CSV table of C-alpha atoms in Angstrom, one decimal:
chain,number,residue,atom,x,y,z
A,1,VAL,CA,178.6,121.0,37.4
A,2,PRO,CA,182.2,120.3,36.8
A,3,PRO,CA,184.5,123.4,36.9
A,4,GLY,CA,185.6,122.9,33.3
A,5,LEU,CA,182.1,122.7,32.0
A,6,GLN,CA,181.0,125.7,34.2
A,7,GLU,CA,183.9,127.8,32.7
A,8,ALA,CA,182.8,126.8,29.2
A,9,ILE,CA,179.2,127.8,29.9
A,10,ALA,CA,180.3,131.1,31.4
A,11,ALA,CA,182.5,131.9,28.4
A,12,LYS,CA,179.6,131.2,26.1
A,13,ASN,CA,177.2,133.3,28.2
A,14,VAL,CA,179.6,136.2,28.1
A,15,ALA,CA,180.1,135.9,24.4
A,16,PHE,CA,176.3,135.9,24.0
A,17,LEU,CA,176.0,139.0,26.1
A,18,HIS,CA,178.6,140.8,23.9
A,19,LYS,CA,176.6,139.8,20.8
A,20,CYS,CA,173.3,141.1,22.4
A,21,THR,CA,174.8,144.3,23.6
A,22,GLY,CA,176.1,145.0,20.1
A,23,ARG,CA,172.5,144.7,18.7
A,24,ILE,CA,171.2,146.7,21.6
A,25,ALA,CA,173.6,149.5,20.9
A,26,GLU,CA,172.8,149.5,17.2
A,27,ASP,CA,169.1,149.7,17.9
A,28,PHE,CA,169.7,152.4,20.5
A,29,ALA,CA,171.8,154.5,18.1
A,30,ALA,CA,169.1,154.2,15.4
A,31,CYS,CA,166.4,155.3,17.9
A,32,ILE,CA,168.5,158.2,19.1
A,33,ARG,CA,169.0,159.4,15.6
A,34,ARG,CA,165.3,159.2,15.1
A,35,LEU,CA,164.5,161.0,18.3
A,36,SER,CA,167.0,163.7,17.6
A,37,SER,CA,165.8,164.3,14.0
A,38,SER,CA,163.2,166.9,13.3
A,39,GLY,CA,160.4,164.4,12.4
A,40,GLY,CA,161.4,162.3,9.5
A,41,GLY,CA,158.9,159.8,8.1
A,42,ASP,CA,158.6,156.2,9.1
A,43,ASP,CA,160.3,155.0,6.0
A,44,ASP,CA,163.7,156.6,6.6
A,45,ALA,CA,166.8,154.4,7.1
A,46,ASP,CA,167.1,155.0,10.8
A,47,ALA,CA,163.5,154.2,11.6
A,48,PRO,CA,163.4,151.2,14.1
A,49,ALA,CA,162.2,148.1,12.3
A,50,ARG,CA,160.6,146.6,15.3
A,51,GLU,CA,157.1,147.6,16.4
A,52,ALA,CA,158.2,147.5,20.1
A,53,LEU,CA,160.9,150.1,19.4
A,54,ARG,CA,158.4,152.3,17.5
A,55,ALA,CA,156.2,152.4,20.6
A,56,ALA,CA,159.2,153.0,22.9
A,57,LEU,CA,160.3,155.9,20.6
A,58,SER,CA,156.9,157.4,20.8
A,59,THR,CA,157.0,157.2,24.6
A,60,ALA,CA,160.6,158.6,24.6
A,61,GLU,CA,159.3,161.7,22.8
A,62,ARG,CA,157.0,162.3,25.8
A,63,VAL,CA,159.8,161.6,28.2
A,64,ARG,CA,162.0,164.1,26.4
A,65,VAL,CA,159.3,166.8,26.7
A,66,GLU,CA,158.6,166.1,30.3
A,67,GLY,CA,162.1,165.2,31.6
A,68,GLY,CA,164.7,166.1,29.1
A,69,MET,CA,166.8,164.3,26.5
A,70,GLY,CA,169.0,162.5,29.2
A,71,ARG,CA,166.0,160.7,30.6
A,72,ALA,CA,164.6,160.0,27.2
A,73,ARG,CA,168.0,158.3,26.2
A,74,MET,CA,167.9,156.1,29.3
A,75,PHE,CA,164.3,155.1,28.6
A,76,LEU,CA,165.2,154.2,25.1
A,77,LEU,CA,168.3,152.3,26.2
A,78,ARG,CA,166.3,150.2,28.6
A,79,ALA,CA,163.7,149.5,26.0
A,80,CYS,CA,166.4,148.4,23.5
A,81,TRP,CA,167.9,146.2,26.2
A,82,ARG,CA,164.6,144.6,27.0
A,83,LEU,CA,164.0,143.8,23.3
A,84,HIS,CA,167.1,141.5,23.4
A,85,VAL,CA,167.7,140.5,27.0
A,86,PRO,CA,164.7,139.6,29.3
A,87,TRP,CA,166.4,140.8,32.5
A,88,LEU,CA,168.1,144.0,33.7
A,89,PRO,CA,171.5,143.7,35.4
A,90,GLU,CA,170.1,145.3,38.6
A,91,GLU,CA,167.4,142.8,38.8
A,92,LEU,CA,169.9,140.0,39.5
A,93,CYS,CA,170.2,139.3,43.2
A,94,PRO,CA,173.6,137.9,44.3
A,95,THR,CA,172.0,136.9,47.7
A,96,ALA,CA,169.1,135.0,46.2
A,97,HIS,CA,168.7,131.4,47.5
A,98,PRO,CA,169.0,129.3,45.5
A,99,PRO,CA,171.4,131.5,43.6
A,100,ASP,CA,170.3,132.9,40.3
A,101,PHE,CA,172.9,131.9,37.6
A,102,ARG,CA,172.5,135.3,35.9
A,103,MET,CA,173.9,137.1,39.0
A,104,HIS,CA,177.3,136.5,37.7
A,105,TYR,CA,176.7,138.3,34.5
A,106,GLY,CA,175.4,141.7,35.7
A,107,ALA,CA,178.8,143.4,35.7
A,108,ALA,CA,179.8,141.7,32.4
A,109,ALA,CA,176.5,142.9,30.8
A,110,LYS,CA,177.1,146.4,31.9
A,111,SER,CA,180.7,146.4,30.7
A,112,ALA,CA,179.7,144.9,27.3
A,113,LEU,CA,177.0,147.5,26.9
A,114,LEU,CA,179.4,150.4,27.6
A,115,ASP,CA,181.9,149.0,25.2
A,116,ALA,CA,179.3,148.7,22.5
A,117,LEU,CA,177.9,152.2,23.1
A,118,ILE,CA,181.4,153.7,22.9
A,119,ARG,CA,182.1,151.7,19.6
A,120,LEU,CA,179.1,153.4,18.1
A,121,GLY,CA,180.1,156.9,19.2
A,122,GLN,CA,177.5,157.1,22.1
A,123,HIS,CA,180.1,158.5,24.5
A,124,ASP,CA,177.7,160.9,26.1
A,125,VAL,CA,175.3,158.0,27.1
A,126,ALA,CA,178.2,156.0,28.3
A,127,SER,CA,179.3,158.9,30.5
A,128,LEU,CA,175.8,159.3,31.9
A,129,ILE,CA,175.8,155.6,32.8
A,130,VAL,CA,179.2,155.6,34.5
A,131,ALA,CA,178.5,158.8,36.4
A,132,GLY,CA,175.1,157.7,37.6
A,133,THR,CA,175.6,154.0,38.4
A,134,ALA,CA,179.0,153.7,40.1
A,135,ASN,CA,179.3,150.5,42.3
A,136,SER,CA,176.2,149.0,40.6
A,137,ASP,CA,175.5,146.7,37.8
A,138,ALA,CA,172.6,148.9,36.7
A,139,PHE,CA,173.0,151.0,33.6
A,140,VAL,CA,170.1,153.3,34.2
A,141,PRO,CA,170.8,155.7,37.1
A,142,ARG,CA,168.5,155.2,40.1
A,143,ASP,CA,167.2,158.8,40.0
A,144,VAL,CA,166.2,158.3,36.3
A,145,THR,CA,164.5,154.9,37.1
A,146,GLU,CA,162.5,156.5,40.0
A,147,TRP,CA,161.6,159.5,37.8
A,148,LEU,CA,160.4,157.2,35.0
A,149,ALA,CA,158.5,155.0,37.4
A,150,ALA,CA,156.8,157.9,39.2
A,151,ARG,CA,155.4,159.1,35.9
A,152,GLY,CA,154.3,155.7,34.7
A,153,PHE,CA,157.0,155.4,31.9
A,154,GLN,CA,157.7,151.7,32.1
C-alpha cells in the first residue's frame, strides 16, 4: 500500500474510532444512570434502547451485588464497547504474523474512549481505567477481567 494511501486509511480509521467511542460513552452513561437509579421502569428516558444492553444491564446488577460498583461499571463499559466495536484493544497482537492491521489502533481506541468518557462526566471511570491499565491498550483492568471471567460474567 502506498504511504499516502495508508495515511489516509489510518486517519479514517482513527476518525471512525472517535465516532464509535462517542456512542460507546453515551450508551455507557445511560446504562450507569440506569444501574445507579433505584429501579425505574423500562420506559424511562435513560433505559438502554438495545436489547443487548438490557441483558448486559441485568448482568451488571448481579456483578454489582457480587463484586461492587467498580466491577459492574467495567462490565458495562466492555458490553457497550462490544456493541459498537467487534474487538477489544487488548485482543490486538502487535507480534502477530501476518500483522493484524488493528494492532495500530489499540492505543488510539483507548485514548478516544477516555476522552469520550471525560466529555460525558465519567471521570471516575476514566480514573479507574488509567489507574488499572497503565502500559496497556486495555481499558478493563486485568484483575477485573480475571474476576469477571472466574465468575462466568462474559
